[in-house]
């Protein structure tokens, strides 16, 4: 599948339909509450990979002050547009900026750092993970907490759909349109902890005709986070919190 775009690329449908897909994904439910409980009331939060602002604005609704750092312009633009639809007080508690979580220095600390929904798994396990943990540690005081939502190994091992022509998601959109997602390719190389998938996004009109389609390449990397976090000055704080049977939120404190 030579023509697959990277996930969250400009004009890619994974970016356009990010909120639709995550809004329909029950396996993500409850993540905001886990993060909100880790921060003091009205505290400050750094979100690494803030995407369309799904988590940042929700935490702001809990009264927290959030700085979101995001690498993909397509996602950052959506987050900036979303701010205009929110009540101004909530919007004002969120600062958004373009940046790379593997190399970041905002020259301040936060009460909490979060890296939600498999964002760390988007970068190669190894130096990029260690550098991201170092970013988290750098933006915390001693004892401060950092939460990383990571995929679990067992669901990664599971085979993909037997029939790749059956959508793994078929979601109604406004005006009778539908969004369908197909897993067109899937391979997991456990020896290097790498899952490669090509997902096809298809938007259909009310008459079933294809309006837009896009093949997008989604790669997840997985390894044991503890040694890399420890090398960056983060120690496991408590047992990971399981979410939806596919992921775990790992919580560390700065040593
Ligand atoms: C699965 S989305 C999560 C978005 C948001 N945190 C949420 O939970 O809805 C992952 C996001 O991380 C961003 N991302 C990937 N690598 C990044 C990096 N090195 N620095 C900052 N953001 C990154 C992607 O562009 C994407 O928007």
Short mmCIF file of C-alpha atoms in Angstrom, two decimals, residues 93-211:
data_model
loop_
_atom_site.label_atom_id
_atom_site.label_comp_id
_atom_site.label_asym_id
_atom_site.label_seq_id
_atom_site.Cartn_x
_atom_site.Cartn_y
_atom_site.Cartn_z
CA UNK A 93 -7.64 28.12 30.42
CA UNK A 94 -6.06 26.34 27.41
CA UNK A 95 -2.85 27.42 25.67
CA UNK A 96 -2.00 25.61 22.44
CA UNK A 97 1.32 25.52 20.67
CA UNK A 98 3.13 23.60 17.98
CA UNK A 99 6.01 21.51 19.24
CA UNK A 100 7.68 18.13 19.44
CA UNK A 101 7.30 16.27 22.71
CA UNK A 102 10.62 14.46 22.16
CA UNK A 103 12.44 17.81 22.36
CA UNK A 104 10.66 20.49 24.32
CA UNK A 105 11.57 23.15 26.85
CA UNK A 106 8.78 25.51 27.91
CA UNK A 107 10.99 26.96 30.67
CA UNK A 108 8.41 26.32 33.39
CA UNK A 109 6.97 23.43 35.39
CA UNK A 110 3.43 22.06 35.71
CA UNK A 111 1.50 20.17 38.40
CA UNK A 112 0.83 17.30 36.01
CA UNK A 113 2.03 16.07 32.60
CA UNK A 114 -0.29 13.87 30.51
CA UNK A 115 0.38 12.02 27.27
CA UNK A 116 -3.04 10.55 26.41
CA UNK A 117 -4.39 8.01 23.95
CA UNK A 118 -1.32 6.10 22.77
CA UNK A 119 0.54 9.30 21.78
CA UNK A 120 3.85 7.97 23.12
CA UNK A 121 3.32 4.82 21.02
CA UNK A 122 3.43 7.01 17.89
CA UNK A 123 7.17 7.56 18.32
CA UNK A 124 9.78 4.78 18.22
CA UNK A 125 10.39 2.96 21.51
CA UNK A 126 13.95 3.77 22.51
CA UNK A 127 15.53 7.22 22.35
CA UNK A 128 12.24 8.95 21.38
CA UNK A 129 10.42 7.43 24.36
CA UNK A 130 13.30 8.25 26.72
CA UNK A 131 13.41 11.84 25.40
CA UNK A 132 9.64 12.20 25.85
CA UNK A 133 9.92 10.94 29.43
CA UNK A 134 12.75 13.45 29.88
CA UNK A 135 10.45 16.20 28.57
CA UNK A 136 7.86 15.20 31.15
CA UNK A 137 10.42 15.12 33.98
CA UNK A 138 11.89 18.47 32.90
CA UNK A 139 8.45 20.12 33.23
CA UNK A 140 7.71 18.74 36.74
CA UNK A 141 8.93 19.54 40.24
CA UNK A 142 10.19 16.62 42.35
CA UNK A 143 7.17 14.45 43.25
CA UNK A 144 5.08 15.76 40.34
CA UNK A 145 3.03 13.23 38.36
CA UNK A 146 3.14 12.20 34.69
CA UNK A 147 0.50 9.96 33.06
CA UNK A 148 1.10 8.06 29.81
CA UNK A 149 -1.70 6.07 28.14
CA UNK A 150 -0.10 3.13 26.34
CA UNK A 151 -1.50 0.25 24.31
CA UNK A 152 -1.45 -3.24 25.88
CA UNK A 153 0.48 -6.11 24.34
CA UNK A 154 -2.31 -8.72 24.13
CA UNK A 155 -4.65 -6.73 21.84
CA UNK A 156 -1.65 -5.92 19.63
CA UNK A 157 -0.97 -9.65 19.27
CA UNK A 158 -4.55 -10.33 18.22
CA UNK A 159 -5.02 -10.96 14.50
CA UNK A 160 -6.69 -8.24 12.44
CA UNK A 161 -10.20 -8.67 11.01
CA UNK A 162 -10.61 -11.92 9.02
CA UNK A 163 -12.56 -10.08 6.32
CA UNK A 164 -10.84 -6.80 5.50
CA UNK A 165 -13.88 -5.72 3.46
CA UNK A 166 -16.01 -5.45 6.61
CA UNK A 167 -15.72 -2.04 8.29
CA UNK A 168 -14.35 -1.98 11.84
CA UNK A 169 -16.33 1.21 12.37
CA UNK A 170 -19.48 2.43 10.58
CA UNK A 171 -20.57 5.74 12.02
CA UNK A 172 -23.56 7.93 11.05
CA UNK A 173 -22.66 11.55 10.22
CA UNK A 174 -24.84 14.62 9.70
CA UNK A 175 -27.07 14.71 6.61
CA UNK A 176 -27.27 10.92 6.21
CA UNK A 177 -23.54 10.62 5.45
CA UNK A 178 -21.53 7.75 6.92
CA UNK A 179 -17.92 7.25 7.91
CA UNK A 180 -16.54 3.74 7.49
CA UNK A 181 -13.13 2.50 8.61
CA UNK A 182 -11.46 -0.62 7.21
CA UNK A 183 -8.23 -2.24 8.41
CA UNK A 184 -6.58 -2.95 5.05
CA UNK A 185 -3.21 -4.14 6.37
CA UNK A 186 -2.03 -5.19 9.79
CA UNK A 187 1.22 -6.73 10.97
CA UNK A 188 2.70 -6.94 14.45
CA UNK A 189 6.38 -7.73 14.87
CA UNK A 190 6.60 -8.59 18.53
CA UNK A 191 10.40 -8.92 18.54
CA UNK A 192 10.67 -5.19 17.88
CA UNK A 193 7.32 -4.18 19.45
CA UNK A 194 5.97 -2.62 16.28
CA UNK A 195 2.41 -2.69 14.94
CA UNK A 196 1.88 -1.45 11.37
CA UNK A 197 -1.63 -0.84 10.10
CA UNK A 198 -3.12 0.73 7.03
CA UNK A 199 -6.60 2.03 7.77
CA UNK A 200 -8.88 3.13 4.96
CA UNK A 201 -11.28 5.96 5.79
CA UNK A 202 -14.34 6.15 3.52
CA UNK A 203 -16.91 8.94 3.74
CA UNK A 204 -20.17 8.10 1.93
CA UNK A 205 -23.08 10.32 1.02
CA UNK A 206 -26.69 9.54 1.97
CA UNK A 207 -26.97 7.68 -1.37
CA UNK A 208 -23.99 5.43 -0.48
CA UNK A 209 -21.65 7.04 -3.03
CA UNK A 210 -18.07 7.62 -1.92
CA UNK A 211 -17.43 11.31 -1.20
#
